[in-house]
GROMACS .gro file of C-alpha atoms in nm:
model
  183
    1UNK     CA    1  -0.670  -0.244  -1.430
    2UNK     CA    2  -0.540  -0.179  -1.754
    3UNK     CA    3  -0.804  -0.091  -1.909
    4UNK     CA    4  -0.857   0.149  -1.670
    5UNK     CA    5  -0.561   0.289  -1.639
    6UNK     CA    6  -0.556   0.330  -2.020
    7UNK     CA    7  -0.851   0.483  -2.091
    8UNK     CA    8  -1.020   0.587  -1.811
    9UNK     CA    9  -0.750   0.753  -1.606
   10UNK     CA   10  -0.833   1.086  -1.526
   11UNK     CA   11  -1.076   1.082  -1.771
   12UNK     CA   12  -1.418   1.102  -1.783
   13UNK     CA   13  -1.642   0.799  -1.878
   14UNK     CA   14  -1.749   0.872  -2.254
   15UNK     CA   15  -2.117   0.931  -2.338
   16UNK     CA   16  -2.160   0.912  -2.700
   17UNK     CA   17  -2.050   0.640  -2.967
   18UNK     CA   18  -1.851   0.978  -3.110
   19UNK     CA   19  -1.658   1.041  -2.745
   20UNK     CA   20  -1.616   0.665  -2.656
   21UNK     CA   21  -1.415   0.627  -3.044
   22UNK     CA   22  -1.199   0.919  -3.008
   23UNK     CA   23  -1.102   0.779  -2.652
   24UNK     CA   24  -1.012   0.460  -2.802
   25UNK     CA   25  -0.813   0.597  -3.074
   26UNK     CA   26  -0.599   0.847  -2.872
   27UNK     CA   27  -0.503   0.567  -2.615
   28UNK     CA   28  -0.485   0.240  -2.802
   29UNK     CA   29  -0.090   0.246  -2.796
   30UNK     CA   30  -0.111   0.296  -2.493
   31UNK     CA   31  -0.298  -0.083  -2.347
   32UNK     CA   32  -0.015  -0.305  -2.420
   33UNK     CA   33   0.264  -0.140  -2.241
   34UNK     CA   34   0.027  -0.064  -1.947
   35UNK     CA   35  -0.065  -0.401  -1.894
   36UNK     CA   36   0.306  -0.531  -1.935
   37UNK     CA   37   0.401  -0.290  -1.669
   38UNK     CA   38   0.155  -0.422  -1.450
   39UNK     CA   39   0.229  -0.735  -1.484
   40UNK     CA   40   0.581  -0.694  -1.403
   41UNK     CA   41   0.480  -0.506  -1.113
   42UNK     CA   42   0.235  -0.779  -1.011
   43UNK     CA   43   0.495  -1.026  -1.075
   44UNK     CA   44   0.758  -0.848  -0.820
   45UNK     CA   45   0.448  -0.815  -0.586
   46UNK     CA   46   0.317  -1.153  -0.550
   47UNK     CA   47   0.633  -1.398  -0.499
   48UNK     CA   48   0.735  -1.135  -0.193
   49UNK     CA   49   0.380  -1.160  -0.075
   50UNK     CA   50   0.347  -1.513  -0.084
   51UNK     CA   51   0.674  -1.533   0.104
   52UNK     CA   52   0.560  -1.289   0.411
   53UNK     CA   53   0.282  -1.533   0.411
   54UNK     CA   54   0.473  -1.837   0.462
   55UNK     CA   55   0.644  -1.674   0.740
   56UNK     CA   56   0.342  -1.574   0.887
   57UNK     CA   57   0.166  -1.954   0.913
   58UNK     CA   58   0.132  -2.223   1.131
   59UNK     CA   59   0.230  -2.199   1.487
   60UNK     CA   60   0.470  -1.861   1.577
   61UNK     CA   61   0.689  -1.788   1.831
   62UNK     CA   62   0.562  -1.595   2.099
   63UNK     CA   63   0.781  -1.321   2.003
   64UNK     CA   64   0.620  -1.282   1.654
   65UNK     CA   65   0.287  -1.318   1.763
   66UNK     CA   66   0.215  -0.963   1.761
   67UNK     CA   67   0.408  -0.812   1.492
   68UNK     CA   68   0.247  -1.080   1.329
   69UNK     CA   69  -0.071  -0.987   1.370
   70UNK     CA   70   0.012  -0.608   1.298
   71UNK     CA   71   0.172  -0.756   0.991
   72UNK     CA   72  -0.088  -0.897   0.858
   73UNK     CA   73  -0.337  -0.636   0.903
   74UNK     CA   74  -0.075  -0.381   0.670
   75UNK     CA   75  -0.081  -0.674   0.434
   76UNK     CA   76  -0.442  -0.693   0.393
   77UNK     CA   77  -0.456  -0.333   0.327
   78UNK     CA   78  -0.171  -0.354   0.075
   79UNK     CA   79  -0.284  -0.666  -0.091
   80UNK     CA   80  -0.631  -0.730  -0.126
   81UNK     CA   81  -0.919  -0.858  -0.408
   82UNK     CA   82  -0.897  -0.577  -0.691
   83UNK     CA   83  -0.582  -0.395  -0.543
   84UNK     CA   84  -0.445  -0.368  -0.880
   85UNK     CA   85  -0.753  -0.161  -1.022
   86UNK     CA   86  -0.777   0.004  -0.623
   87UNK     CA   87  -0.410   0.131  -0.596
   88UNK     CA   88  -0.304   0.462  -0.783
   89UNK     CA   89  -0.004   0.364  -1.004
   90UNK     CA   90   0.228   0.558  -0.797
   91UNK     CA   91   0.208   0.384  -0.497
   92UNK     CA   92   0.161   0.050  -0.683
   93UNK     CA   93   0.518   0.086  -0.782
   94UNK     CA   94   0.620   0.142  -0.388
   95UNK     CA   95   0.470  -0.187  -0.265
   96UNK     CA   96   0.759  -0.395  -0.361
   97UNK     CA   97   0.948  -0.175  -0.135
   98UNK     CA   98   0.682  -0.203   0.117
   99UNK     CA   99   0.678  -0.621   0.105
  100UNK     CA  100   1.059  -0.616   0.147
  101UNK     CA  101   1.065  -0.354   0.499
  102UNK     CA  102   0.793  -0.618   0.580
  103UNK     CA  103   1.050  -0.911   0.514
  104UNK     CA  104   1.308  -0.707   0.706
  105UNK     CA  105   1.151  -0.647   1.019
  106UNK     CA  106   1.046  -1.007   1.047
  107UNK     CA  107   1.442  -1.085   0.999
  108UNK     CA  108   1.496  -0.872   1.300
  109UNK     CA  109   1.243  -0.967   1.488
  110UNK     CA  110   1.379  -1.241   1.593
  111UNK     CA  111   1.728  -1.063   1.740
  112UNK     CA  112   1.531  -0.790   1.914
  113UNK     CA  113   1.141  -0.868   1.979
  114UNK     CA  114   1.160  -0.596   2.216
  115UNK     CA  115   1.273  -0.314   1.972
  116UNK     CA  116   0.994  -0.417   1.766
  117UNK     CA  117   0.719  -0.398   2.005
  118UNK     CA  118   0.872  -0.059   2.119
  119UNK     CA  119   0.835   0.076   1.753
  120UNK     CA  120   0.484  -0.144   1.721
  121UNK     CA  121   0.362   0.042   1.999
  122UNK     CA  122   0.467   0.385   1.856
  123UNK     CA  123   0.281   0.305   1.546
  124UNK     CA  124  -0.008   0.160   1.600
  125UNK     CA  125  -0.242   0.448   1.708
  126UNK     CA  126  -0.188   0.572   1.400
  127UNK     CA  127  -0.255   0.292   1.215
  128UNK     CA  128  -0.573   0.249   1.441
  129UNK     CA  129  -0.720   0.597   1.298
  130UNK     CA  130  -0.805   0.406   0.964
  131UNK     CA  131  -0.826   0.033   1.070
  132UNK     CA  132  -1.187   0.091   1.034
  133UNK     CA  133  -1.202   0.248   0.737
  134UNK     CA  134  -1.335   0.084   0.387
  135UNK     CA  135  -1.019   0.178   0.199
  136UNK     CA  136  -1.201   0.032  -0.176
  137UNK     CA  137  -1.542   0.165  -0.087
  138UNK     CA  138  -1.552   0.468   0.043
  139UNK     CA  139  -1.516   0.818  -0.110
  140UNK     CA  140  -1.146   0.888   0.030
  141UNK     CA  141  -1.044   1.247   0.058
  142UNK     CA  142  -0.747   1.385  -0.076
  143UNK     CA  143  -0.585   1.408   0.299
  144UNK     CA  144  -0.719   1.048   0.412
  145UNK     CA  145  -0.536   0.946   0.131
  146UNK     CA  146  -0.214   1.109   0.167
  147UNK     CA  147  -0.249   0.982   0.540
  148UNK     CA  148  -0.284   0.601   0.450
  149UNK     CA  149   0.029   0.633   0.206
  150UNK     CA  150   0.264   0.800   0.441
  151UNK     CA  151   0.166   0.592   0.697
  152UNK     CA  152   0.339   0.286   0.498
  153UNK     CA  153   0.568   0.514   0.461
  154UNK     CA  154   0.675   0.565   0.848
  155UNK     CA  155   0.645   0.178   0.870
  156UNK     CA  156   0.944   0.148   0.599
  157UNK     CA  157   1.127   0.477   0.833
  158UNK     CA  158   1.080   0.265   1.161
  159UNK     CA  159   1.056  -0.113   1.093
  160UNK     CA  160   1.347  -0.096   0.800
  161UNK     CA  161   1.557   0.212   0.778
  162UNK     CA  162   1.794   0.071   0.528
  163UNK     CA  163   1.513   0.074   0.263
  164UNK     CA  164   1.424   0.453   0.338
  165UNK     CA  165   1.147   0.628   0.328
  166UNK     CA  166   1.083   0.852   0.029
  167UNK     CA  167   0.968   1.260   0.171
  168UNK     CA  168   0.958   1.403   0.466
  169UNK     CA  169   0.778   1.182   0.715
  170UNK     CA  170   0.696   1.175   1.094
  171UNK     CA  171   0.492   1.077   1.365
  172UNK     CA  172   0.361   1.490   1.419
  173UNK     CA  173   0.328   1.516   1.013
  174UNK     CA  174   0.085   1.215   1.055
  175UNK     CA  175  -0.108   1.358   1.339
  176UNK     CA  176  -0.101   1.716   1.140
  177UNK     CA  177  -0.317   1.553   0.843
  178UNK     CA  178  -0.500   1.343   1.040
  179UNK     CA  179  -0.597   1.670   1.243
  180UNK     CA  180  -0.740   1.795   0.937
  181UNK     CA  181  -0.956   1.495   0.836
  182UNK     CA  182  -1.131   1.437   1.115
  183UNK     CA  183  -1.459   1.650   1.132
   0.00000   0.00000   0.00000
């Protein structure tokens, strides 16, 4: 991933010896602190992950069995084999924030299952829309992406206000981009 992101980011892939050199050159000052960065990022990422997961294992309430399973479905679209390399910087540097509305609504589940299947319910259709979707694989459009970002987005605005959500977000803002993805 930092490789990538060091030389290959927005760039084209080089051709020629000439090209491939020149790349090198401009951007070797840049590896190092790219792949620190990431690593702190991954290193924020990964003890919050592994902690949803705990929470997540062995035999759940029936209150949590739902949210659970809603929760681990955003997880394995957050945090998956080659995320690092899959994830635009940007919104690599938002998961954190992600993990911890995660943690949050499991602390409230608990107090009020029923406001969480109430907001559940409001957003998974819209999750839904993409479920099926091969998020690494396929050739994403500019909109589909936008889309799958704000949706994590509306999670944080519903599921853990406190954290807030960063833009403008909504339920019809969702359905307005989604209106102009599908064919």
């Amino acid at each position: 991933a930092a490789l990538q992101n060091t030389f290959l980011n927005e760039q084209s892939i080089p051709r020629n010896r000439e090209t491939f050199q020149q790349l090198i050159e401009s951007n070797r000052n840049a590896f190092l602190p790219n792949a620190e960065t990431l690593y702190q990022q991954l290193g924020e990422i990964l003890p919050l992950f592994r902690e949803i997961q705990k929470q997540l294992k062995g035999s759940l309430p029936l209150n949590r069995i739902e949210a659970a399973a809603d929760i681990k479905t955003q997880l394995d679209r957050l945090i998956f084999p080659g995320f690092l390399l899959a994830t635009p910087l940007n919104r690599l540097k938002e998961i954190p924030r992600y993990l911890k509305a995660i943690q949050l609504r499991l602390d409230k589940l608990d107090q009020s299952p029923d406001k969480d299947r109430m907001r559940r319910v409001q957003v998974e259709p819209l999750a839904q829309r993409i479920l099926d979707l091969d998020l690494q694989t396929i050739a994403l459009s500019e909109n589909l992406i936008t889309y799958r970002w704000l949706l994590e987005e509306l999670r944080v605005s519903v599921f853990a206000q406190e954290l807030g959500a960063k833009g403008k977000i909504s339920f019809k803002r969702l359905d307005k981009i989604w209106k102009s993805i599908e064919p």
